JSON list of C-alpha atoms in Angstrom, two decimals:
[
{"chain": "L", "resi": 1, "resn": "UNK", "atom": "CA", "xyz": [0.00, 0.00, 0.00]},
{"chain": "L", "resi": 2, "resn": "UNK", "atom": "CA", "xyz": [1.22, 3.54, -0.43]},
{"chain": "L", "resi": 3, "resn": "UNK", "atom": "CA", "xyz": [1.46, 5.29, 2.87]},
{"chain": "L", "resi": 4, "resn": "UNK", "atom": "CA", "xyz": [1.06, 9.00, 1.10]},
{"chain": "L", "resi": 5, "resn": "UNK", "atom": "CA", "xyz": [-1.84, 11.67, 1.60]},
{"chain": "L", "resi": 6, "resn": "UNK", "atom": "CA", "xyz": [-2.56, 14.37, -0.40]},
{"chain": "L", "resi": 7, "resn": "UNK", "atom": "CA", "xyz": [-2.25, 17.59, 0.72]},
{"chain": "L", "resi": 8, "resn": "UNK", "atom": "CA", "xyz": [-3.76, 20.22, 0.02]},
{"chain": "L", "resi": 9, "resn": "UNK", "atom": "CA", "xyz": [-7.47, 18.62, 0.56]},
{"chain": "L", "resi": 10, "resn": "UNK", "atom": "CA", "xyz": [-9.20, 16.64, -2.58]},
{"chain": "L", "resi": 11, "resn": "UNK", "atom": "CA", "xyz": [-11.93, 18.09, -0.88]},
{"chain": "L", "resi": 12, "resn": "UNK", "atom": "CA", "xyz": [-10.84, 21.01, -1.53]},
{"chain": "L", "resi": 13, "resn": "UNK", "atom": "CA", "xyz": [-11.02, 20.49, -5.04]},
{"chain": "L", "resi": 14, "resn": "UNK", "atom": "CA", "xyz": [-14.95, 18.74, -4.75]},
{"chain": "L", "resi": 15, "resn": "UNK", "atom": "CA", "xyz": [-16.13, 21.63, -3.48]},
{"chain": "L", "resi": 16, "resn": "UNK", "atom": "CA", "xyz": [-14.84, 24.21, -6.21]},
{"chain": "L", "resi": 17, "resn": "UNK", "atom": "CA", "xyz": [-16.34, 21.97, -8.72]},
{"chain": "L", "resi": 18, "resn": "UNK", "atom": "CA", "xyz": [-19.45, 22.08, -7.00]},
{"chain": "L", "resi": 19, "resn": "UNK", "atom": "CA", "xyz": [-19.39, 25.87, -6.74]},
{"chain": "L", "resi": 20, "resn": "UNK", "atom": "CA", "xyz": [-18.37, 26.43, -9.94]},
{"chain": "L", "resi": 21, "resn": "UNK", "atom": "CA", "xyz": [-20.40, 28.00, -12.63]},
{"chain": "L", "resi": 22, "resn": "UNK", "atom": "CA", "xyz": [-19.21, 26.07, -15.01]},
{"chain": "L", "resi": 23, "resn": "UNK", "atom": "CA", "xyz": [-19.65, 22.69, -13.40]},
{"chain": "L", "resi": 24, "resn": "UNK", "atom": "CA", "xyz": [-22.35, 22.96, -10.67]},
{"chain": "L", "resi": 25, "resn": "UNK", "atom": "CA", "xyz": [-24.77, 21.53, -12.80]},
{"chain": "L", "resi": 26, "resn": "UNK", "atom": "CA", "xyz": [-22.20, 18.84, -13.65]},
{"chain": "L", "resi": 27, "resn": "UNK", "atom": "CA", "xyz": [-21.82, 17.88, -10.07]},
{"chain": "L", "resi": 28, "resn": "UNK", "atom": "CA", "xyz": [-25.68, 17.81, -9.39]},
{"chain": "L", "resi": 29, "resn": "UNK", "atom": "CA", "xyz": [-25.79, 14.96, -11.97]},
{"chain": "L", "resi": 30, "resn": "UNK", "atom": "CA", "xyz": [-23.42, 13.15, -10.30]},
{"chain": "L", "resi": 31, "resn": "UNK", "atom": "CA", "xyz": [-25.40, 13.29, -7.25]},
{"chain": "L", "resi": 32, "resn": "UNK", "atom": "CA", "xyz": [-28.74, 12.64, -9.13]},
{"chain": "L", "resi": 33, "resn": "UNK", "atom": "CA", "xyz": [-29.94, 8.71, -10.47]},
{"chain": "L", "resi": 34, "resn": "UNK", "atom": "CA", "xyz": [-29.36, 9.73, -13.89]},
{"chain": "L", "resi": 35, "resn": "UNK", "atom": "CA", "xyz": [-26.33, 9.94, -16.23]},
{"chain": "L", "resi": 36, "resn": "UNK", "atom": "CA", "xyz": [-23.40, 11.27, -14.65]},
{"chain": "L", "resi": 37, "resn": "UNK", "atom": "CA", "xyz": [-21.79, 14.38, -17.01]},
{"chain": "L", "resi": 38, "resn": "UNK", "atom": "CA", "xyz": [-18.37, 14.01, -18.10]},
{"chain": "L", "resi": 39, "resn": "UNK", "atom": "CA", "xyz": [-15.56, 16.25, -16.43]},
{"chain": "L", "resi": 40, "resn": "UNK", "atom": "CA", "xyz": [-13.27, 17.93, -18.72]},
{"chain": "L", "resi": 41, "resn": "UNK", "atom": "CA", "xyz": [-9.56, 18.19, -18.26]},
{"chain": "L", "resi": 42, "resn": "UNK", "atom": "CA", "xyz": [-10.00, 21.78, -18.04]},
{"chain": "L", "resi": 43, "resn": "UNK", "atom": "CA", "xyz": [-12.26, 22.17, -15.79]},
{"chain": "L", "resi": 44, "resn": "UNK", "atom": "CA", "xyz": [-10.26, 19.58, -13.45]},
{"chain": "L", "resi": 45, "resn": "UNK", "atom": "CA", "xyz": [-7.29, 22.34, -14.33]},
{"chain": "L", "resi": 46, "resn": "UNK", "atom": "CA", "xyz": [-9.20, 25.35, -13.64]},
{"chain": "L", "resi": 47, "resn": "UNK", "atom": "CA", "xyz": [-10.68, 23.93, -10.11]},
{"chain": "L", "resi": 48, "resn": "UNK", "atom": "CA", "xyz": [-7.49, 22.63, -8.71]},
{"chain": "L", "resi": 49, "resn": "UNK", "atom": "CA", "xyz": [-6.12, 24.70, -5.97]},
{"chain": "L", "resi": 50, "resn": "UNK", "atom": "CA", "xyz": [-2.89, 25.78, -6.44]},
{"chain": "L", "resi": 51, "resn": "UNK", "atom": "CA", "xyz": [0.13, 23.13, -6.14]},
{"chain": "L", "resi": 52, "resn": "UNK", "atom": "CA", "xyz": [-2.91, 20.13, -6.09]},
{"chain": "L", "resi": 53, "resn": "UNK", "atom": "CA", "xyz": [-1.66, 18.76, -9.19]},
{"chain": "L", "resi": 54, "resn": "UNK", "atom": "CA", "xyz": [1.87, 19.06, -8.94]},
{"chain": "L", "resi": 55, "resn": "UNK", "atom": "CA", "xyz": [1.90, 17.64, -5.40]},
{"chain": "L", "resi": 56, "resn": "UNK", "atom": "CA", "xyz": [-0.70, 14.66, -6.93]},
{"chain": "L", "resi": 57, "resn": "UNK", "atom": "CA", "xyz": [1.96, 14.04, -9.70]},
{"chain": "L", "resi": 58, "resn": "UNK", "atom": "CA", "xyz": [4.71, 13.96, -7.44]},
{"chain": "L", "resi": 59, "resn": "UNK", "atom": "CA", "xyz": [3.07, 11.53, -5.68]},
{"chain": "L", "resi": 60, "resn": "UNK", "atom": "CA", "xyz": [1.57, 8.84, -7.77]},
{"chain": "L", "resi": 61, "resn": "UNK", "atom": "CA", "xyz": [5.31, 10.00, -10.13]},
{"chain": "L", "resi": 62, "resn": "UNK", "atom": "CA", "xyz": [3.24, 10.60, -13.55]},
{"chain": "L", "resi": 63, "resn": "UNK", "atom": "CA", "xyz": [3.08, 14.09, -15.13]},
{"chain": "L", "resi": 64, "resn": "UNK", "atom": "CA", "xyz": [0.38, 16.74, -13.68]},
{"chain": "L", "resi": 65, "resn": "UNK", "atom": "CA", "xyz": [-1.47, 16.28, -17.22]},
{"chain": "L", "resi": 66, "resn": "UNK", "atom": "CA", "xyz": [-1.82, 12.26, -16.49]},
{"chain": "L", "resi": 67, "resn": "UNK", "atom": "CA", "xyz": [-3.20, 13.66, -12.85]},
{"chain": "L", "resi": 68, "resn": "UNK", "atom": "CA", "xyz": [-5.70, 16.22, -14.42]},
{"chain": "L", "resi": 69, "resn": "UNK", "atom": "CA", "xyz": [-7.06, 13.23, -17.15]},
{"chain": "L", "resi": 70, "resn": "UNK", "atom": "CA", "xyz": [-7.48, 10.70, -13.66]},
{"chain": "L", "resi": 71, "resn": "UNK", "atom": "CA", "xyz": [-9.12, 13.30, -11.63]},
{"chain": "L", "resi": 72, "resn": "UNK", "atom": "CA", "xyz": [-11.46, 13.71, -14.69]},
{"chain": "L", "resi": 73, "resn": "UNK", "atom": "CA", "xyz": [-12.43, 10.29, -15.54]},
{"chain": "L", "resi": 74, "resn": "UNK", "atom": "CA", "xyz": [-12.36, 9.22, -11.75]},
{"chain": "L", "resi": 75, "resn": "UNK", "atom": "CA", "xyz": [-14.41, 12.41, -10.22]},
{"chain": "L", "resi": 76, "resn": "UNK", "atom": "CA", "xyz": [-17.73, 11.58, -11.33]},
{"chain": "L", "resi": 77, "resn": "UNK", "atom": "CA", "xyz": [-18.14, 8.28, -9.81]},
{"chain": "L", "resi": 78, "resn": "UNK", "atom": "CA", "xyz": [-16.17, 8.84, -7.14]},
{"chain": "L", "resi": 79, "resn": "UNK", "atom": "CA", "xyz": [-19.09, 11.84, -6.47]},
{"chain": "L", "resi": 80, "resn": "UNK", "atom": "CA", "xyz": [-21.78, 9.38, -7.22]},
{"chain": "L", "resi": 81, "resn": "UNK", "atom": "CA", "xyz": [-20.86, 6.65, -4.45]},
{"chain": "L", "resi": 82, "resn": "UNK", "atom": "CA", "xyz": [-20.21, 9.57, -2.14]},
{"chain": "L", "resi": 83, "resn": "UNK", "atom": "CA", "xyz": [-23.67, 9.39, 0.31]},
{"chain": "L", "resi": 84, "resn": "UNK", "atom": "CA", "xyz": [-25.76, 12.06, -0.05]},
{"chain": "L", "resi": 85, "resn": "UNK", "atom": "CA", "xyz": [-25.35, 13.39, 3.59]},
{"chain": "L", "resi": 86, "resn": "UNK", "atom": "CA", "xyz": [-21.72, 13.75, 2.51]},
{"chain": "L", "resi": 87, "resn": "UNK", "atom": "CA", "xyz": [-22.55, 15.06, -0.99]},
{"chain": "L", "resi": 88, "resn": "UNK", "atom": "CA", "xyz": [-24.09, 18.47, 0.62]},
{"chain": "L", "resi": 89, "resn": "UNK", "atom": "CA", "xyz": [-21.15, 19.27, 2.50]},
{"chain": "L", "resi": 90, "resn": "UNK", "atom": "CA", "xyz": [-19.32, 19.92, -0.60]},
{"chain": "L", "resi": 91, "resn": "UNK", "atom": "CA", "xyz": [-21.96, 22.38, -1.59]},
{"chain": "L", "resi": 92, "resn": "UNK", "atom": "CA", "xyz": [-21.31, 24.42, 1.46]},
{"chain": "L", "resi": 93, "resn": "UNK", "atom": "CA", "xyz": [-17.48, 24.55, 1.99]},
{"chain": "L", "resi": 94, "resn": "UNK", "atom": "CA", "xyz": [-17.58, 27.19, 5.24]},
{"chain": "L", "resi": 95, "resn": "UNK", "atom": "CA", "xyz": [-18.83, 23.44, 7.18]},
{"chain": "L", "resi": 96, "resn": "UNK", "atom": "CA", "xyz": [-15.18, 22.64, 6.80]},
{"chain": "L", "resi": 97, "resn": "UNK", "atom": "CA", "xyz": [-13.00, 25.89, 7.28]},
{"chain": "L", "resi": 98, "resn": "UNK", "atom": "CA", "xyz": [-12.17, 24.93, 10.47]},
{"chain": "L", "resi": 99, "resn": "UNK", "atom": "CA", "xyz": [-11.93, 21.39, 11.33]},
{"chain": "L", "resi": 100, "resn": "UNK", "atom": "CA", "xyz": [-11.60, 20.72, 14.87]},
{"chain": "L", "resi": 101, "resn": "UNK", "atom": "CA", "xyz": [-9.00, 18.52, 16.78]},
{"chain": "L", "resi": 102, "resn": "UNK", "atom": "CA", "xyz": [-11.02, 16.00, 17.83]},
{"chain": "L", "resi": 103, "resn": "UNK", "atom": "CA", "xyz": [-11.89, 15.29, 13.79]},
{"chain": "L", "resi": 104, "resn": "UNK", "atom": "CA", "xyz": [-8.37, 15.44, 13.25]},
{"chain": "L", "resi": 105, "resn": "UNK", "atom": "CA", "xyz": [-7.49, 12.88, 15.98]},
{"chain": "L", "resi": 106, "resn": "UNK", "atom": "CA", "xyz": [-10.23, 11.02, 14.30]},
{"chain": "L", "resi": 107, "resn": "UNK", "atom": "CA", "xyz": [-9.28, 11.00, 10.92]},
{"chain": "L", "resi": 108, "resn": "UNK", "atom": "CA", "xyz": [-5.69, 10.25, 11.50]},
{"chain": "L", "resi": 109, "resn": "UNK", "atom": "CA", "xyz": [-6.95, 7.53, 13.90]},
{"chain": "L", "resi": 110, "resn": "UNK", "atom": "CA", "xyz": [-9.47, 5.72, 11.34]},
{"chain": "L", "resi": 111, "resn": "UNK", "atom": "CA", "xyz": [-7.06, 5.98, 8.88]},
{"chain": "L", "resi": 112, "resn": "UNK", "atom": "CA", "xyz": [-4.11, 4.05, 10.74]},
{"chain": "L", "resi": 113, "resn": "UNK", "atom": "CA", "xyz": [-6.59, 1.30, 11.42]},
{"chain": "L", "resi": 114, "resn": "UNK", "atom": "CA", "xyz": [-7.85, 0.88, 7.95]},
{"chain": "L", "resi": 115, "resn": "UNK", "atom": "CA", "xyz": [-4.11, 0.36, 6.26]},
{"chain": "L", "resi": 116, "resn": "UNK", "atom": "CA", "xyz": [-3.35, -1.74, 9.32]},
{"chain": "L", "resi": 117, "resn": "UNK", "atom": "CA", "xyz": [-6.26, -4.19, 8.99]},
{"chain": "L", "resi": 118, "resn": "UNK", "atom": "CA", "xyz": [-5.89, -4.02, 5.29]},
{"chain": "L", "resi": 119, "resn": "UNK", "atom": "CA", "xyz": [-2.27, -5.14, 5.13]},
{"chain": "L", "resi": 120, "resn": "UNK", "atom": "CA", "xyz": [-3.46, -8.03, 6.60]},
{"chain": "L", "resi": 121, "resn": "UNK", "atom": "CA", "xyz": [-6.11, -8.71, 4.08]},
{"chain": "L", "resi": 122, "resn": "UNK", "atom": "CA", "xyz": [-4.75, -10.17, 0.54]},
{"chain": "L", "resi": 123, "resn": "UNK", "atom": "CA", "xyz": [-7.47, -8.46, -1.33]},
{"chain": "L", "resi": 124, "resn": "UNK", "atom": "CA", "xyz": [-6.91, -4.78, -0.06]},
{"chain": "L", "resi": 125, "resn": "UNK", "atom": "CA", "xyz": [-5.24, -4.00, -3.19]},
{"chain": "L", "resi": 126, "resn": "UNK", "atom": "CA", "xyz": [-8.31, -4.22, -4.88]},
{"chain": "L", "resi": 127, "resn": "UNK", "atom": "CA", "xyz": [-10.10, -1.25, -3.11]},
{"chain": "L", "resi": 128, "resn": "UNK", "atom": "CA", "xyz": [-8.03, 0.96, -3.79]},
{"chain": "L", "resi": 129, "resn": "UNK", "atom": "CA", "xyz": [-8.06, 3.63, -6.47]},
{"chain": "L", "resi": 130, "resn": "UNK", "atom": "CA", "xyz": [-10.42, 2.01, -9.74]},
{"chain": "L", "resi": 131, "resn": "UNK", "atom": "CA", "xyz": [-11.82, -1.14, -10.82]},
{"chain": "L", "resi": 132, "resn": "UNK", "atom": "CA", "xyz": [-13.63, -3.60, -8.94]},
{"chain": "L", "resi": 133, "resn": "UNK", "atom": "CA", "xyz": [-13.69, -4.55, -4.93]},
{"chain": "L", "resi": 134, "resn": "UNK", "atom": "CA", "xyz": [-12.67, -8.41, -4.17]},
{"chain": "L", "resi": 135, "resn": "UNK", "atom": "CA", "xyz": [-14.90, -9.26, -2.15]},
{"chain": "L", "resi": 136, "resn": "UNK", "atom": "CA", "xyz": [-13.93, -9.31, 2.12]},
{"chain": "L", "resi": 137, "resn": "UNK", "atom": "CA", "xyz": [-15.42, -11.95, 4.07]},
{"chain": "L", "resi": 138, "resn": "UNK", "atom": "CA", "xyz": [-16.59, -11.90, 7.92]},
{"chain": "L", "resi": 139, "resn": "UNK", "atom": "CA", "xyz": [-14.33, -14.74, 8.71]},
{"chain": "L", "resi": 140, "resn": "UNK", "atom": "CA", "xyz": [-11.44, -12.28, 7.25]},
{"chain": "L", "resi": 141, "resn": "UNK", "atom": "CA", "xyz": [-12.76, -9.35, 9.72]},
{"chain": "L", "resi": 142, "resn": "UNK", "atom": "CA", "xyz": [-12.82, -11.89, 12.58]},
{"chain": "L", "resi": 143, "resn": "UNK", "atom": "CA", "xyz": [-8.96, -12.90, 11.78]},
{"chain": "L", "resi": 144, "resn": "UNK", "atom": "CA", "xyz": [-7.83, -9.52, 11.16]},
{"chain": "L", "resi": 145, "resn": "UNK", "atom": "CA", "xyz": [-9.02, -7.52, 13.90]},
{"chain": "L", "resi": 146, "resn": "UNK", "atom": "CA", "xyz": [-9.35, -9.79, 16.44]},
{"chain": "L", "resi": 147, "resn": "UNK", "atom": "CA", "xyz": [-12.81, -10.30, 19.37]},
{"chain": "L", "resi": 148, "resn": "UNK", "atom": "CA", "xyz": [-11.36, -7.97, 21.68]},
{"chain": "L", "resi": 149, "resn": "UNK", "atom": "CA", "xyz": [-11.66, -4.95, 18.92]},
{"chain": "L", "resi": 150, "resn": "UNK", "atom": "CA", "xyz": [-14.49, -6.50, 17.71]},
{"chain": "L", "resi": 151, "resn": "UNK", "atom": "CA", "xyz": [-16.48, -6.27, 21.19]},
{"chain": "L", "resi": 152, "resn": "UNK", "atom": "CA", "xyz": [-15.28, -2.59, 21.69]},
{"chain": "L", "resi": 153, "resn": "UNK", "atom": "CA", "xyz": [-16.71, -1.39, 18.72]},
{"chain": "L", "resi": 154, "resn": "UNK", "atom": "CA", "xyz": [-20.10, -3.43, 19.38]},
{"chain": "L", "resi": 155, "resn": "UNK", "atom": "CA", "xyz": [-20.07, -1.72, 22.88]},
{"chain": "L", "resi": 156, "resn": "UNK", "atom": "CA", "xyz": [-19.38, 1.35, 21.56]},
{"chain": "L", "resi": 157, "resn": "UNK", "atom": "CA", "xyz": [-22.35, 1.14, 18.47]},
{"chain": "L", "resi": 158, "resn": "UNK", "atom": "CA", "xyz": [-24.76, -1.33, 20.51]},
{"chain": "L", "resi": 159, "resn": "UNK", "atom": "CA", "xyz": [-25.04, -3.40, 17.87]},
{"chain": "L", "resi": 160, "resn": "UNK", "atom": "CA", "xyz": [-24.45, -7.32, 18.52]},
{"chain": "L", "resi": 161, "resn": "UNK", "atom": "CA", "xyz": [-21.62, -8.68, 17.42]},
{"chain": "L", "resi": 162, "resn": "UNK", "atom": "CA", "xyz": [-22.58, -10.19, 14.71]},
{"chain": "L", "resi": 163, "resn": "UNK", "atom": "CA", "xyz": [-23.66, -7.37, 13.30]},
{"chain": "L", "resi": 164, "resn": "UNK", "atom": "CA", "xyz": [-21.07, -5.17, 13.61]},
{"chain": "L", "resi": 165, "resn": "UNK", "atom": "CA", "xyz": [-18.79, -8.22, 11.60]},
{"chain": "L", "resi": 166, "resn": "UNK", "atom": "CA", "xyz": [-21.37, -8.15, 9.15]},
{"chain": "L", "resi": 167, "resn": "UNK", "atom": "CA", "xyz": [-21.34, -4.48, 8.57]},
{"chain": "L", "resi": 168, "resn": "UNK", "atom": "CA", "xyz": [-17.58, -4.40, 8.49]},
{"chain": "L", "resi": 169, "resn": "UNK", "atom": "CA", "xyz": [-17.44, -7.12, 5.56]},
{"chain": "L", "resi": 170, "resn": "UNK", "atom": "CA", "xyz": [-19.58, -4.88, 3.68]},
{"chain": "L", "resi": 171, "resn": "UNK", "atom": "CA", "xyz": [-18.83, -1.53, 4.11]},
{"chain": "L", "resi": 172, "resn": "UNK", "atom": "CA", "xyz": [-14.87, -1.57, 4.54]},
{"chain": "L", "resi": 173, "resn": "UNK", "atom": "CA", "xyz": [-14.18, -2.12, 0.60]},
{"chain": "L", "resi": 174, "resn": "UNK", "atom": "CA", "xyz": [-16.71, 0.18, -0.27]},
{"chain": "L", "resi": 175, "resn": "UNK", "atom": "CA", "xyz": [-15.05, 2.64, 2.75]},
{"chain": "L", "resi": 176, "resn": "UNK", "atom": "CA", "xyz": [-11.24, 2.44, 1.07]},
{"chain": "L", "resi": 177, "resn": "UNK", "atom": "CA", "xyz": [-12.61, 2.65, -2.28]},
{"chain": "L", "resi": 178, "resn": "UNK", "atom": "CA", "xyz": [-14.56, 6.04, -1.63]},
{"chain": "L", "resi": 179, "resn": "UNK", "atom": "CA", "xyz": [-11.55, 7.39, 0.11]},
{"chain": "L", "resi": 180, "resn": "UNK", "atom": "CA", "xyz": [-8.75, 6.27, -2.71]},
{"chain": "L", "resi": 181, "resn": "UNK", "atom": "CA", "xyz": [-9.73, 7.41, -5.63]},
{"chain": "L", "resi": 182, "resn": "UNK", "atom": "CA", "xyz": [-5.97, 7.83, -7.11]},
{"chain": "L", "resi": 183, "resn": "UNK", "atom": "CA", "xyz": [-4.71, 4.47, -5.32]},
{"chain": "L", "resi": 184, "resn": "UNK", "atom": "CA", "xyz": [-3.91, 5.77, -2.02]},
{"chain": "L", "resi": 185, "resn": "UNK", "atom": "CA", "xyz": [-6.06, 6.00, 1.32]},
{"chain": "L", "resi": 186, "resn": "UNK", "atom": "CA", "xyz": [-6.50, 9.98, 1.01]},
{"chain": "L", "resi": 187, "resn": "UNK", "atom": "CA", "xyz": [-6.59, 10.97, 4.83]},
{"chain": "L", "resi": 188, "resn": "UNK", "atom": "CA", "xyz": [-7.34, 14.79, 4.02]},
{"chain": "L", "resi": 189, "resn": "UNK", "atom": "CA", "xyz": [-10.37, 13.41, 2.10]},
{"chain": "L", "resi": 190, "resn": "UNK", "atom": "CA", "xyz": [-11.73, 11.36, 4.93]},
{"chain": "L", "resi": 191, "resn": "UNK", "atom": "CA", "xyz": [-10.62, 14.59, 7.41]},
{"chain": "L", "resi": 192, "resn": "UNK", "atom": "CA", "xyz": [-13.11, 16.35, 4.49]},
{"chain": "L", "resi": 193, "resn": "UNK", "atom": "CA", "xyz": [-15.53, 14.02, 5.75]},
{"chain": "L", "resi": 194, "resn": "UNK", "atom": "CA", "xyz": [-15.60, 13.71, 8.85]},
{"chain": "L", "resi": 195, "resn": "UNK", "atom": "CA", "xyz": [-16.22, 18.17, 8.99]},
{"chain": "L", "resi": 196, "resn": "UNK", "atom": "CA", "xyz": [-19.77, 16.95, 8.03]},
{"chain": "L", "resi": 197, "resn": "UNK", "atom": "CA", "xyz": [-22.34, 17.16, 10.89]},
{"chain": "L", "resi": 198, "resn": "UNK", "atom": "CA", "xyz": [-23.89, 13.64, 11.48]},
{"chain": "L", "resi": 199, "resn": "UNK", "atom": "CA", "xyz": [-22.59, 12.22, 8.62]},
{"chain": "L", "resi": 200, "resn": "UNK", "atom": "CA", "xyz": [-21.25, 8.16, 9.49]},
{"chain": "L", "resi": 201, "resn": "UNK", "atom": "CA", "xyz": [-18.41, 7.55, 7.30]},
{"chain": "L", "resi": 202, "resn": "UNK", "atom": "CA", "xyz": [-18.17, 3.63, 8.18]},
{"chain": "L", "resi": 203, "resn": "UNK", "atom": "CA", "xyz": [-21.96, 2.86, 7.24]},
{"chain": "L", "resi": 204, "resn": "UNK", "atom": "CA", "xyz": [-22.76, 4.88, 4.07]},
{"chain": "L", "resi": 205, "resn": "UNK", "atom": "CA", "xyz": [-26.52, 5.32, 3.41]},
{"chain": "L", "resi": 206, "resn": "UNK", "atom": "CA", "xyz": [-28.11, 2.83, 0.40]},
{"chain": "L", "resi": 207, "resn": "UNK", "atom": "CA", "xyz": [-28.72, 4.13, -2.60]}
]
């Protein structure tokens, strides 16, 4: 797994596009049931704050033009599987000017557990950035996390514990795949998300 973020915020750049002029309507679409519109390089270009694409370039070691044709191709559905608590926080970027420590802590801290279970799952590489999700199996959760962490987090949700396997099995792919859209767990994304008021990032809503 590559252990890099992205900094400044892919959030950042989600919410100009869905300010835009030019490619509000675009976004709505990709919220909506219908057709998503196709993202131009250009508008990718003209959204991107400043140093986005040469720091994204850097990282994933392609050219910022390569970057700019991902971002386009990938935006859309990355947008669409976004749920739609999460998909009106980008329409109202003052919810995350000021993210407070305890999100921080949080982010940081949800990220470091993700990459550590998924190192220990074979298929993790599969959830990350496009394509399809291999499939992750409750007997897999079980092994990699262990009853003790298990029955802390079914505590801390009351939910049974066979629930809260259950619910891990499912959502986790779907969780790394929303939050790796270039092939990397994207902490400043997830920080993006977790700004949202009552938004649950490890149980998105059904379509």
């Amino acid at each position: 797994m590559n252990e890099n973020t992205v900094d400044p915020v892919l959030g950042q750049l989600l919410t100009a596009l869905a300010a835009a002029p030019a490619t509000a309507g675009k976004f709505d679409s990709w919220v909506g049931g219908g057709p998503n519109e196709p993202l131009t390089v250009d508008e990718v270009i003209a959204a991107a704050p400043a140093g986005m694409l040469s720091t994204l370039a850097e990282l994933a070691e392609v050219g910022e033009a390569e970057v700019a044709v991902s971002l386009a191709e990938e935006i859309p559905a990355l947008v669409d599987a976004i749920p739609a608590e999460t998909i009106e926080a980008f329409r109202a970027a003052a919810l995350i000017a000021h993210i407070t420590p305890e999100e921080e802590a949080a982010a940081e801290q949800i990220v470091a557990e993700v990459r550590a279970l998924a190192e220990a799952l074979p298929q993790s590489g599969s959830w990350l950035g496009s394509g399809p999700n291999e499939p992750l199996t409750e007997e897999q959760v079980v092994a990699a996390l262990g009853e003790e962490k298990i029955a802390e987090a079914a505590a801390a949700r009351g939910l049974e514990r066979a629930d809260v396997v259950a619910e891990l099995a499912r959502t986790l792919p779907v969780f790394m795949d929303v939050l790796s859209p270039l092939g990397w767990v994207d902490v400043d994304l997830l920080r993006f998300v977790l700004a949202q008021d009552a938004v649950n990032v490890t149980a998105p809503t059904s379509a």
